[in-house]
Tab-separated table of C-alpha atoms in Angstrom:
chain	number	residue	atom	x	y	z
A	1	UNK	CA	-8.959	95.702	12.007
A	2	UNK	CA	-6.816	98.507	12.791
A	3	UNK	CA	-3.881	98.196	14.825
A	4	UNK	CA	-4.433	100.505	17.641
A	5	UNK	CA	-7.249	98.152	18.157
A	6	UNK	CA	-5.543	95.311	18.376
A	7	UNK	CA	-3.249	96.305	20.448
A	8	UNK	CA	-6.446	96.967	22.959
A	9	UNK	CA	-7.641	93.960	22.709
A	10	UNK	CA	-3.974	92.245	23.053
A	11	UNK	CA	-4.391	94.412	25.998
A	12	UNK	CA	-7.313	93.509	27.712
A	13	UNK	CA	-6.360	89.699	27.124
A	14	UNK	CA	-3.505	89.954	28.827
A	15	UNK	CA	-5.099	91.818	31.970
A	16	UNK	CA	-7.846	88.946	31.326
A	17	UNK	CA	-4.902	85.821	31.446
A	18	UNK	CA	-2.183	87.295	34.034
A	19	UNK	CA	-4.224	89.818	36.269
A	20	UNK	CA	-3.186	93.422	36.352
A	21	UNK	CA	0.199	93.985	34.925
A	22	UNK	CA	2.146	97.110	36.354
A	23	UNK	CA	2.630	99.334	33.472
A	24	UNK	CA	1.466	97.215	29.987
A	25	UNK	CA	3.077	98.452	27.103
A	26	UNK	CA	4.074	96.958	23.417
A	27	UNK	CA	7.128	96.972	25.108
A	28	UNK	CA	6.747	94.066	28.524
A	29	UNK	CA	7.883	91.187	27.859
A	30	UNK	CA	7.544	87.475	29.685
A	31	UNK	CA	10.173	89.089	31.790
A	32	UNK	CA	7.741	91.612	33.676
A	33	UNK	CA	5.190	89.618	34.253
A	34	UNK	CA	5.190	87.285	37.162
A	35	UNK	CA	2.994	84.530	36.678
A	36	UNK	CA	3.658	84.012	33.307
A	37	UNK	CA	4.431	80.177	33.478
A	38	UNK	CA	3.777	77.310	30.756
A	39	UNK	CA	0.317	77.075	31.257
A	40	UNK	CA	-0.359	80.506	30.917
A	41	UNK	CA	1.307	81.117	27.701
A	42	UNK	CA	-0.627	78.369	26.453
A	43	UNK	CA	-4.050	79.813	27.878
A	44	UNK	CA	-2.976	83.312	26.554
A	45	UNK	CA	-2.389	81.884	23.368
A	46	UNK	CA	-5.982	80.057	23.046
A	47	UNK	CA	-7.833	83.522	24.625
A	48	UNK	CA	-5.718	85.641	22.022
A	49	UNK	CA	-6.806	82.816	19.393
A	50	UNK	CA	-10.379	83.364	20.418
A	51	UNK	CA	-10.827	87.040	20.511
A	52	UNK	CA	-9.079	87.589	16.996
A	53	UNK	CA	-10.524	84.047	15.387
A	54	UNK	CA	-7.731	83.010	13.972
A	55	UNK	CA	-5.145	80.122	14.898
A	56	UNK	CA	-1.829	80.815	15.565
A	57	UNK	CA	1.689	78.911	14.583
A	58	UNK	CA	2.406	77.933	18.031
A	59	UNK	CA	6.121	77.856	16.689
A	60	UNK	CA	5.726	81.357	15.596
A	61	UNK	CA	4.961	82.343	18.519
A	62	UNK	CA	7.650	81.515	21.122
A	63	UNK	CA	10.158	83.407	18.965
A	64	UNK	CA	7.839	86.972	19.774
A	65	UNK	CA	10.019	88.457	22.786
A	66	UNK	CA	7.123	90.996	23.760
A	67	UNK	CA	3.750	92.202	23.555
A	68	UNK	CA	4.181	94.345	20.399
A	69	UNK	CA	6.023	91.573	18.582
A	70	UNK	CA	2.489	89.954	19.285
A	71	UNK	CA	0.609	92.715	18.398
A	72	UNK	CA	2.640	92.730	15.119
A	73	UNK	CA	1.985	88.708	14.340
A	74	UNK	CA	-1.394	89.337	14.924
A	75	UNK	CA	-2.033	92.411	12.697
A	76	UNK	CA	-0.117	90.831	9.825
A	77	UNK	CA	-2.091	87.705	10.272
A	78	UNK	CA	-5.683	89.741	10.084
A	79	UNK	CA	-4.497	91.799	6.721
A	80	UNK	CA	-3.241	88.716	5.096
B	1	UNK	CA	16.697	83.487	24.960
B	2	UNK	CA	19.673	81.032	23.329
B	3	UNK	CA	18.466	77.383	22.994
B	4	UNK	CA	21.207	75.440	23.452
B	5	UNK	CA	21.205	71.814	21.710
B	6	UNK	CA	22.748	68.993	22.731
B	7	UNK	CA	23.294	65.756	20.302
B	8	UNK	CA	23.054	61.768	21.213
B	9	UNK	CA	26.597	62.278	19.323
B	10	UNK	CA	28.064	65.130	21.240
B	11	UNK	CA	26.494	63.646	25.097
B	12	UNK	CA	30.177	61.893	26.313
B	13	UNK	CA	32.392	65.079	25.173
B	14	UNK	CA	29.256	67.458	27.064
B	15	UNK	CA	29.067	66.028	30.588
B	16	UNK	CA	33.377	66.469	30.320
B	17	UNK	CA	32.912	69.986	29.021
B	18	UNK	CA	33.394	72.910	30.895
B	19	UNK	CA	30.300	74.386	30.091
B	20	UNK	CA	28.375	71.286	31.947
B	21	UNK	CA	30.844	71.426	34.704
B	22	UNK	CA	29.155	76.042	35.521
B	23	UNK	CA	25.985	74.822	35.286
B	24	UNK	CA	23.893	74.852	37.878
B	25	UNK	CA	21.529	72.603	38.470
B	26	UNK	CA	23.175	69.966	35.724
B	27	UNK	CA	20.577	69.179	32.991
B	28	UNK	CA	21.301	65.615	32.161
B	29	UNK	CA	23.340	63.161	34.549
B	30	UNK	CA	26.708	61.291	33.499
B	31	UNK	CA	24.584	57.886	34.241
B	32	UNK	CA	22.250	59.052	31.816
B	33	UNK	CA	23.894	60.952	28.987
B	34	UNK	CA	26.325	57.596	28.791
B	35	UNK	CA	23.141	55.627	28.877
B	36	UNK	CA	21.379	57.806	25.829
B	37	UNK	CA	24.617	57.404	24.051
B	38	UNK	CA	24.573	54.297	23.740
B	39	UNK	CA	20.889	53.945	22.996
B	40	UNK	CA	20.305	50.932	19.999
B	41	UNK	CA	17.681	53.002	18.819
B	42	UNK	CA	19.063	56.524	18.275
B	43	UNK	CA	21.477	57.756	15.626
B	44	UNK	CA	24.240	60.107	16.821
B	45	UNK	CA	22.360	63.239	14.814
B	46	UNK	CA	19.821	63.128	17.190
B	47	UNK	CA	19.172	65.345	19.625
B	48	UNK	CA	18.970	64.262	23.189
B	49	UNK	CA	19.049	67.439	25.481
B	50	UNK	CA	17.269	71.318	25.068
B	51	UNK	CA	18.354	73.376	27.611
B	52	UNK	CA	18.213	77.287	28.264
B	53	UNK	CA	20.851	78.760	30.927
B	54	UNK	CA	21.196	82.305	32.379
B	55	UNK	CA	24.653	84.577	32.215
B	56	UNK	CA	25.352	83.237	35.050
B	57	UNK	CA	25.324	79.955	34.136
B	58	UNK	CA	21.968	78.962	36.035
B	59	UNK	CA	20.018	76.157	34.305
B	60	UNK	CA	16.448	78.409	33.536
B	61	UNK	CA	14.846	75.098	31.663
B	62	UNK	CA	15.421	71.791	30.002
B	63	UNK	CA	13.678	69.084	27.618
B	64	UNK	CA	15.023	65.531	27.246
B	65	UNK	CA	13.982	63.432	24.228
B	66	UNK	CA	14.806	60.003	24.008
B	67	UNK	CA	14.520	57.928	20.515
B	68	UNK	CA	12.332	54.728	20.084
B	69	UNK	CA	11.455	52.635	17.072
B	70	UNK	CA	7.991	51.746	16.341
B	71	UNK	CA	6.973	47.965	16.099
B	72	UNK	CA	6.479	47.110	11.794
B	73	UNK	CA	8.113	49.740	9.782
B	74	UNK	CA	10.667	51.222	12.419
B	75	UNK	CA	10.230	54.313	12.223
B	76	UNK	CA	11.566	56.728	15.110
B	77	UNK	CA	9.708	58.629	17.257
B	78	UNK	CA	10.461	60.081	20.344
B	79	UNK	CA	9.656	60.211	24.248
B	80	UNK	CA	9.952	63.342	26.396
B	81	UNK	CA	12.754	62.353	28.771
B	82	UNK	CA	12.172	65.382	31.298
B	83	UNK	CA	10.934	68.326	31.586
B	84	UNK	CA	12.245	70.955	34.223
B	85	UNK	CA	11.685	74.564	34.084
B	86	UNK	CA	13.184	76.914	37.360
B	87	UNK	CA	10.337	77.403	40.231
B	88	UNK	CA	11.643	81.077	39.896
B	89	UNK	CA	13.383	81.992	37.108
B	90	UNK	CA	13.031	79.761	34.683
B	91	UNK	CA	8.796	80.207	34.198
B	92	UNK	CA	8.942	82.045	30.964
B	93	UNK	CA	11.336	79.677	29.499
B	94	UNK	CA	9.577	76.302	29.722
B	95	UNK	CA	7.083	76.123	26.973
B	96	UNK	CA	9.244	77.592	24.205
B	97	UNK	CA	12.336	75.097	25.690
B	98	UNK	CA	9.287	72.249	25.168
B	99	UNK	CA	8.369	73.029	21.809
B	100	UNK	CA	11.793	73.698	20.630
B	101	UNK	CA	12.062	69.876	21.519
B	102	UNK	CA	9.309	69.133	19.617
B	103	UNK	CA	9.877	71.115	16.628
B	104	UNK	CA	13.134	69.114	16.534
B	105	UNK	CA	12.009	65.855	16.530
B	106	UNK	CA	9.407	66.592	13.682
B	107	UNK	CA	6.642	66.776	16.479
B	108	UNK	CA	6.556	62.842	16.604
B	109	UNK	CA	6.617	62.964	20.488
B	110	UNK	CA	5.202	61.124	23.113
B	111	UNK	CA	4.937	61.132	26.945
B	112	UNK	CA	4.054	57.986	28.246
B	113	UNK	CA	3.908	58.942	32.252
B	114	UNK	CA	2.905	62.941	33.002
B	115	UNK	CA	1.367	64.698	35.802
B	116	UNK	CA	-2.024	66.037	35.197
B	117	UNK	CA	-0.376	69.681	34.898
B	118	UNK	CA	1.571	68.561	32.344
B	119	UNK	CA	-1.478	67.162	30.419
B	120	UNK	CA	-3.510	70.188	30.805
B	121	UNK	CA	-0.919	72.060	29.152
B	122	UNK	CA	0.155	69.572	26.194
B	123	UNK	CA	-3.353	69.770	25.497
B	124	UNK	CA	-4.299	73.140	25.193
B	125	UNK	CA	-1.204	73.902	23.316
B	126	UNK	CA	-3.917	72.125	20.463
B	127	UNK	CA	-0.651	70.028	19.495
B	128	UNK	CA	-1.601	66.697	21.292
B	129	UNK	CA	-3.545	64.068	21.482
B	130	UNK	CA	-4.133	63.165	25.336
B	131	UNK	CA	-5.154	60.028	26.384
B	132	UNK	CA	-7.916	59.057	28.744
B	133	UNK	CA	-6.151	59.188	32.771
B	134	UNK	CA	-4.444	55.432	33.272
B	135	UNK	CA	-5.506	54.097	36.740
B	136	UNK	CA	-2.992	51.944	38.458
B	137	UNK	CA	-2.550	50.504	41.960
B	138	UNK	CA	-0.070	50.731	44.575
B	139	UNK	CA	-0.340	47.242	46.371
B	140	UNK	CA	1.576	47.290	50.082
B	141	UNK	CA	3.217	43.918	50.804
B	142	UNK	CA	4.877	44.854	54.003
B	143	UNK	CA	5.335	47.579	56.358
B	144	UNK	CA	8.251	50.015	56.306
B	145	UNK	CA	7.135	52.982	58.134
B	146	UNK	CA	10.433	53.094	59.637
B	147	UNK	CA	12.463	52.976	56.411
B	148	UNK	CA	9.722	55.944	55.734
B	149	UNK	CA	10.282	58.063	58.414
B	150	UNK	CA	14.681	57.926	57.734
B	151	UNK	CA	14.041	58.739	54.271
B	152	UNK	CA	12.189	61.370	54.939
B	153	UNK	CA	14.830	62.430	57.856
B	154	UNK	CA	12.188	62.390	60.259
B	155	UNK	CA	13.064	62.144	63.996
B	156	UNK	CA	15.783	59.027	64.548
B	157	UNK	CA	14.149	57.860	67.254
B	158	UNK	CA	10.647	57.700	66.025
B	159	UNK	CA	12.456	55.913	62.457
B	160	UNK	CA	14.274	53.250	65.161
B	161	UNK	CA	10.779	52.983	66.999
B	162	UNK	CA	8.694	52.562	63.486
B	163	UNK	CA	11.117	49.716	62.666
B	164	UNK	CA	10.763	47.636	65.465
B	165	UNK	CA	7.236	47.677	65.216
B	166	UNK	CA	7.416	47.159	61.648
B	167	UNK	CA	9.427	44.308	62.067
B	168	UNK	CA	6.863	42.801	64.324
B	169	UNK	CA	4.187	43.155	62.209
B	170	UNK	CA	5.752	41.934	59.127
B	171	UNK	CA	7.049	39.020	61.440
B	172	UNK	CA	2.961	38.377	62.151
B	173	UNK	CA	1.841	38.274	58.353
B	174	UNK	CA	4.889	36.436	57.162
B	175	UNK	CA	3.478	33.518	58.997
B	176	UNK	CA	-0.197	34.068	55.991
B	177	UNK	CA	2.113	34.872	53.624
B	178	UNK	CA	4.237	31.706	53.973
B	179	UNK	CA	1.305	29.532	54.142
B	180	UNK	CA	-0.156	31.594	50.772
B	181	UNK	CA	3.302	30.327	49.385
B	182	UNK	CA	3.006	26.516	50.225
B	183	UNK	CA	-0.895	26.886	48.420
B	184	UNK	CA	1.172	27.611	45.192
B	185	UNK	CA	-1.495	27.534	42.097
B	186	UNK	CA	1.057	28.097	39.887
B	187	UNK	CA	3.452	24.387	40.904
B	188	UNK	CA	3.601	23.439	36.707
B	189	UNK	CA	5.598	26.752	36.081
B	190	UNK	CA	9.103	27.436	36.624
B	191	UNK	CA	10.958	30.533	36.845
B	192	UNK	CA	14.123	31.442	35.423
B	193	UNK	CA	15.991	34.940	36.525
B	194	UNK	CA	18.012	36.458	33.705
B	195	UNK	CA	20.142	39.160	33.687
B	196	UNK	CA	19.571	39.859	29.582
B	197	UNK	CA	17.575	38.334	27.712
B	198	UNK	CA	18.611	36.819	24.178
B	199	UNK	CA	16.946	35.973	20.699
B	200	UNK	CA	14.553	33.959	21.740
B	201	UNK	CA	13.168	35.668	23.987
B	202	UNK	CA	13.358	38.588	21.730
B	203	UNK	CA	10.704	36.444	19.511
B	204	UNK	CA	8.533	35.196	22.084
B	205	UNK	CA	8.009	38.872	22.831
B	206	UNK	CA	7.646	39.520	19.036
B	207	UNK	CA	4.994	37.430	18.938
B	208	UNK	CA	3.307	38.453	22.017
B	209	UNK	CA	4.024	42.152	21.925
B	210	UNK	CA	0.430	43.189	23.613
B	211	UNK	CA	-0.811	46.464	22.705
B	212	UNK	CA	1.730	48.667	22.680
B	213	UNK	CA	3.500	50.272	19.103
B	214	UNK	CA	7.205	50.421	20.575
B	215	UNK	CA	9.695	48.359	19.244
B	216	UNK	CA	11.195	46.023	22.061
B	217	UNK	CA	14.280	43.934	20.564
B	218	UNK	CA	16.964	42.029	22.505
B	219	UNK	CA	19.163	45.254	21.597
B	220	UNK	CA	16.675	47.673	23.137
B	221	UNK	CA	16.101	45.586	26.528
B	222	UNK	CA	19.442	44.491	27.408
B	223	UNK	CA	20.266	48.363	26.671
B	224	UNK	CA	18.183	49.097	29.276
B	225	UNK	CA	18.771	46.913	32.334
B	226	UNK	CA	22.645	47.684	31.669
B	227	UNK	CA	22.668	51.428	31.681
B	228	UNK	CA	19.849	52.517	33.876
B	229	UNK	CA	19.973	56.268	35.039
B	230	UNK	CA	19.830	55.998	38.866
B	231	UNK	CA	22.976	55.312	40.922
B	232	UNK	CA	22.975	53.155	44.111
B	233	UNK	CA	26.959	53.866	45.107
B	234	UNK	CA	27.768	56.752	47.717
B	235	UNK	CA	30.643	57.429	46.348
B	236	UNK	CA	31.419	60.892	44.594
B	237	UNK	CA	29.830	64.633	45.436
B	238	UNK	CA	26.207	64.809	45.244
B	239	UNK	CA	25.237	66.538	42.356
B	240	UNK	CA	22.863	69.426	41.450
B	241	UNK	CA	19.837	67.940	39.545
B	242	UNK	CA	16.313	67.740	39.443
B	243	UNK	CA	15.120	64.925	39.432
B	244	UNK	CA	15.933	61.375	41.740
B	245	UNK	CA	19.240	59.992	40.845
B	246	UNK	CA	20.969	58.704	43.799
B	247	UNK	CA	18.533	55.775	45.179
B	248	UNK	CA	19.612	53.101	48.216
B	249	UNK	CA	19.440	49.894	45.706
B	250	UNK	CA	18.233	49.434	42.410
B	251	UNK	CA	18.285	46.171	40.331
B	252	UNK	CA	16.478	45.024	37.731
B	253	UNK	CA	16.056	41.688	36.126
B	254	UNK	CA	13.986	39.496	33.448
B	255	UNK	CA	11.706	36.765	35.002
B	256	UNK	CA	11.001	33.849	32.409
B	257	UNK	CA	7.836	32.027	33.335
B	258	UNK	CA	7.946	28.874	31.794
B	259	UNK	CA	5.397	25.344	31.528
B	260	UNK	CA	7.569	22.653	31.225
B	261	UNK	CA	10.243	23.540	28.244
B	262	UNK	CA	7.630	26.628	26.748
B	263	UNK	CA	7.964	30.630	27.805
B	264	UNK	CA	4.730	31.419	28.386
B	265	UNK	CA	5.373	34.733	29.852
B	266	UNK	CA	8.766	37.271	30.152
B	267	UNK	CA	8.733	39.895	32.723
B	268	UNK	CA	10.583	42.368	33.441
B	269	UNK	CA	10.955	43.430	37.098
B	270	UNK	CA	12.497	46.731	38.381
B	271	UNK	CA	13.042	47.278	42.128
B	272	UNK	CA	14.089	50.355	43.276
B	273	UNK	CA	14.934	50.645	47.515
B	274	UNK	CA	12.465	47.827	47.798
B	275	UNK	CA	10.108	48.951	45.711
B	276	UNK	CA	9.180	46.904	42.673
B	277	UNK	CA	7.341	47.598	39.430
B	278	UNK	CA	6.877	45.439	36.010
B	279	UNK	CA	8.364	47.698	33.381
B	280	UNK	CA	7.432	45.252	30.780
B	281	UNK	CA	5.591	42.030	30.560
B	282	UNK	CA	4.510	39.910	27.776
B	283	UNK	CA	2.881	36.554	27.833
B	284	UNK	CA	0.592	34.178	26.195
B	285	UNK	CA	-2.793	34.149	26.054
B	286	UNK	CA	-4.427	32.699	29.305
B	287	UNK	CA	-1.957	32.307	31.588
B	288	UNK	CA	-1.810	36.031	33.447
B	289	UNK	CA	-3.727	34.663	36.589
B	290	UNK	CA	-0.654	32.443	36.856
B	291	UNK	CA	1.534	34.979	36.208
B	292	UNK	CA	-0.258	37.420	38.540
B	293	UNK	CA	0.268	34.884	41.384
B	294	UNK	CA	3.857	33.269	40.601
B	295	UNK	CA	4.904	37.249	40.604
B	296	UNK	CA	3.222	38.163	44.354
B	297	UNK	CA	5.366	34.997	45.313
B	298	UNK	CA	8.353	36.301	44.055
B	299	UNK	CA	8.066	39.358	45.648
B	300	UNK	CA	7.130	37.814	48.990
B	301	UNK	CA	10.689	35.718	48.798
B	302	UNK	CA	12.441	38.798	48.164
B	303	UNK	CA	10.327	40.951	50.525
B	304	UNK	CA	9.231	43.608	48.505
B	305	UNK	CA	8.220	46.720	50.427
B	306	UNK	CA	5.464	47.109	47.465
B	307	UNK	CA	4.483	46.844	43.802
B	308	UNK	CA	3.187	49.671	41.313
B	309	UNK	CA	1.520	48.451	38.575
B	310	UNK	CA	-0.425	50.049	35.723
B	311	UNK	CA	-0.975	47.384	32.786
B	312	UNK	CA	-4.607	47.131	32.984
B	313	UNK	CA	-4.728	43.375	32.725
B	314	UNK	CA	-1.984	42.418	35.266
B	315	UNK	CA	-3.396	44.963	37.629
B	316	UNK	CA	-7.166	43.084	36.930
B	317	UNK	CA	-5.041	39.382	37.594
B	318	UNK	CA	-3.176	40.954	41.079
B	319	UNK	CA	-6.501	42.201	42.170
B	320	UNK	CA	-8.214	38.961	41.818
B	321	UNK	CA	-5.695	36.706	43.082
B	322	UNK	CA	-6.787	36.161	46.267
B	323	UNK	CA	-3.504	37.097	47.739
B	324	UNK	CA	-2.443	39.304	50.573
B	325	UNK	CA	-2.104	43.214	50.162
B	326	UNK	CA	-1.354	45.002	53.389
B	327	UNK	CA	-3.388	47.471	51.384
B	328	UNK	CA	-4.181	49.098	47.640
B	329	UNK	CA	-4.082	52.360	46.816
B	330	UNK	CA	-5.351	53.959	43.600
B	331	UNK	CA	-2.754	56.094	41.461
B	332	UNK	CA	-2.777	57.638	38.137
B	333	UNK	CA	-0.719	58.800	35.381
B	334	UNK	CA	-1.627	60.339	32.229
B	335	UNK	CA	0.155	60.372	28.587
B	336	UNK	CA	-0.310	62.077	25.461
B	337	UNK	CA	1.324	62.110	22.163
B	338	UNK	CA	1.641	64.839	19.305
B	339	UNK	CA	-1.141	64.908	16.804
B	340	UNK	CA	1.543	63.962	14.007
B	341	UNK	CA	1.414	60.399	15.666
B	342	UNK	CA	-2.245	59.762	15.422
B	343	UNK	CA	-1.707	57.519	12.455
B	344	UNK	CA	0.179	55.446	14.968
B	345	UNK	CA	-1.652	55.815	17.710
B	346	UNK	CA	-5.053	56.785	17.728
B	347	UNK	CA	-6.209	54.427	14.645
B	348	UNK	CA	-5.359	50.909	16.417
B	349	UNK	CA	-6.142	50.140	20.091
B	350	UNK	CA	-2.762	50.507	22.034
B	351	UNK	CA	-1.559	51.218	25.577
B	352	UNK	CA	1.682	52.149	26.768
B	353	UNK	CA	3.497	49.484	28.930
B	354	UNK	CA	4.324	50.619	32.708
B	355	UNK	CA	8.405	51.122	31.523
B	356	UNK	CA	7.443	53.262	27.947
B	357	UNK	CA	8.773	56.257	27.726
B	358	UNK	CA	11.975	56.799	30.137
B	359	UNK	CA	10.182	55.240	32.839
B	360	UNK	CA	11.961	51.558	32.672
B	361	UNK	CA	15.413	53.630	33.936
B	362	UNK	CA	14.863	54.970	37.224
């Protein structure tokens, strides 16, 4: 999977899991999006989980400060 | 995002530190970071308290974890003592703050007395085990509307109003309860208050331990009833924290039920502004009926408002004792632990007692 399309889908799960975010970019971050709370990360976590069938390192995870960090992690995950 | 790290070792020198003294709300009390301190079961290298705090010093989220030993081989694992993330700033913070706390105690966590939100997300982080809901019961032994209405800083007059008519009533079904108390089933036991409890009791609960897989030794117990983490004095500021730790009274105390010279049960009763609850209880096979009813009659002499119990079987034994409730009401609590603690958990038939966890201390 290319990475442009990843990043889509990252996308579109994250419109799916918090609503429509103001200006989504690689670049937001937990910071610009309001109702990103604990339970939401989680669910974001298991819908990103789903749409790219892999399982992520939970761990891994909380260090990724925004969306392309995520984007990254997944992309290197799917070549590997 | 700094996660800051706090040690059993380092607690004392924190809650003096300047650092603890900006922040705002405080993450951990004195009562309690004393209390963890000086906890039988921990090892100064452990770490209590994961917190995350703005540039401005503003608390954004925190994790407790509190050490335990499990019954057989020892081992520690560890209970989530707290978990508090800002209603507004602090959102983003509180699941990486929570597993930060777990990665750090090897993920060998559990949380013996959650909210259902709190469940929902410990399990779809895929990291726990949860456990099926625990149903207690709330049993009302007298009316305090009154008391209600004051704490709650409801109108003064409607509080004063409340507690005459409380009074009244209670007045009314003290006169069943006292006759309930002269039709004593339970006249071959005695039973002895203690403020600690020492080895021997420490066996008897050895060899009744019940179901759970927590270690409970004289040093563990008498730990707890002598540091709990609530306050009951007025005296100093009130101070910025989460969670309830300033109550009106608090006491807490072991009942010995004995037949003649034998324990047959050991109890250990928490009341908290005239509330009471059986942290722990262990006892011999057969005599919990007993038990159920020599406890209502203690808490009738000392005029309990109430009593909260989950334990499946003592709840069972109050419910069929044939004595007087005001009224019952149905609560539950759920509790989890990480899927590293299966092997202790899910492969043997356990529960958690009503006190596991941090529960016992406030």
């Amino acid at each position: 999977m290319k990475r442009k399309e990843i990043t889509e889908q990252t996308f579109s799960i994250f419109r799916k899991v918090f609503g429509d975010v103001a200006h989504l970019s690689e670049q937001t971050s937990a910071e610009d999006i309001d109702n990103w709370d604990s339970l939401n990360h989680v669910i974001l976590i298991q819908e990103l989980e789903k749409a790219f069938g892999m399982k992520f390192d939970l761990f891994d995870i909380i260090e990724i400060r925004d969306v392309g960090g995520l984007v990254n992690y997944i992309f290197s995950k799917n070549s590997a | 995002m700094k996660i800051r790290e706090i040690t059993v070792g380092a607690l004392p020198d924190f809650i003096q530190s300047l650092e603890y003294k900006n922040l705002h709300p405080k993450p951990i009390t004195p009562a309690r970071a004393i209390s963890q301190f000086k906890n039988p079961h921990a090892v100064k290298d452990d770490v209590a308290l994961v917190f995350v705090a703005g540039n401005d010093d503003m608390l954004l989220a925190f994790a407790g974890l509190l050490p335990h030993k499990i019954t057989g081989s020892g081992k520690r694992i560890f209970s989530n003592s707290g978990w508090w993330v800002h209603p507004q700033y602090g959102r983003k913070f509180g699941l990486p703050v929570f597993l930060h706390a777990l990665r750090i105690c090897r993920q060998r966590m559990f949380v013996a007395d959650a909210t259902a939100h709190t469940q929902s997300i410990l399990e779809k982080t895929g990291l726990f085990t949860c456990c099926p809901p625990v149903k207690g019961s709330r049993f009302f032994l007298r009316f305090y509307s009154g008391e209600w209405l004051r704490k709650n800083k409801k109108s003064r007059f409607f509080s004063y109003l409340f507690s005459v008519l409380d009074k009244i009533l209670n007045a009314l079904i003290s006169l069943r309860v006292s006759s309930q108390l002269k039709k004593n089933v339970a006249e071959k036991y005695s039973i002895n208050s203690r403020s600690i409890i020492d080895d021997d009791l420490a066996e008897f609960i050895k060899k009744h331990p019940g179901d759970s897989c927590l270690m409970q030794d004289t040093a563990k117990l008498n730990w707890i009833v002598q540091n709990p983490w609530v306050t009951w004095t007025k005296e100093g500021p009130p101070l910025s924290y989460p969670f309830t730790y300033r109550v009106e009274s608090f006491r807490q105390e072991f009942l010995e039920v004995k037949m003649g010279s034998e324990t047959v049960a050991l109890l250990l009763l928490s009341i908290r502004d005239k509330h009471a609850s059986i942290p722990f209880i262990y006892y011999k096979k057969g005599v919990l009926n007993d038990v159920a009813c020599i406890l209502w009659n203690h808490l009738a002499r000392i005029k309990s408002n109430s009593l909260v119990v989950f334990h499946q079987e003592l709840r069972m034994a109050l419910e069929k004792s044939g004595k007087i409730w005001l009224f019952r009401k149905n609560i539950t609590r759920f509790a989890g632990y990480s899927k590293e603690l299966n092997p202790i958990f899910a492969e043997k038939k356990f529960s958690f007692q009503d006190g596991e966890g941090d529960v016992v201390f406030t």
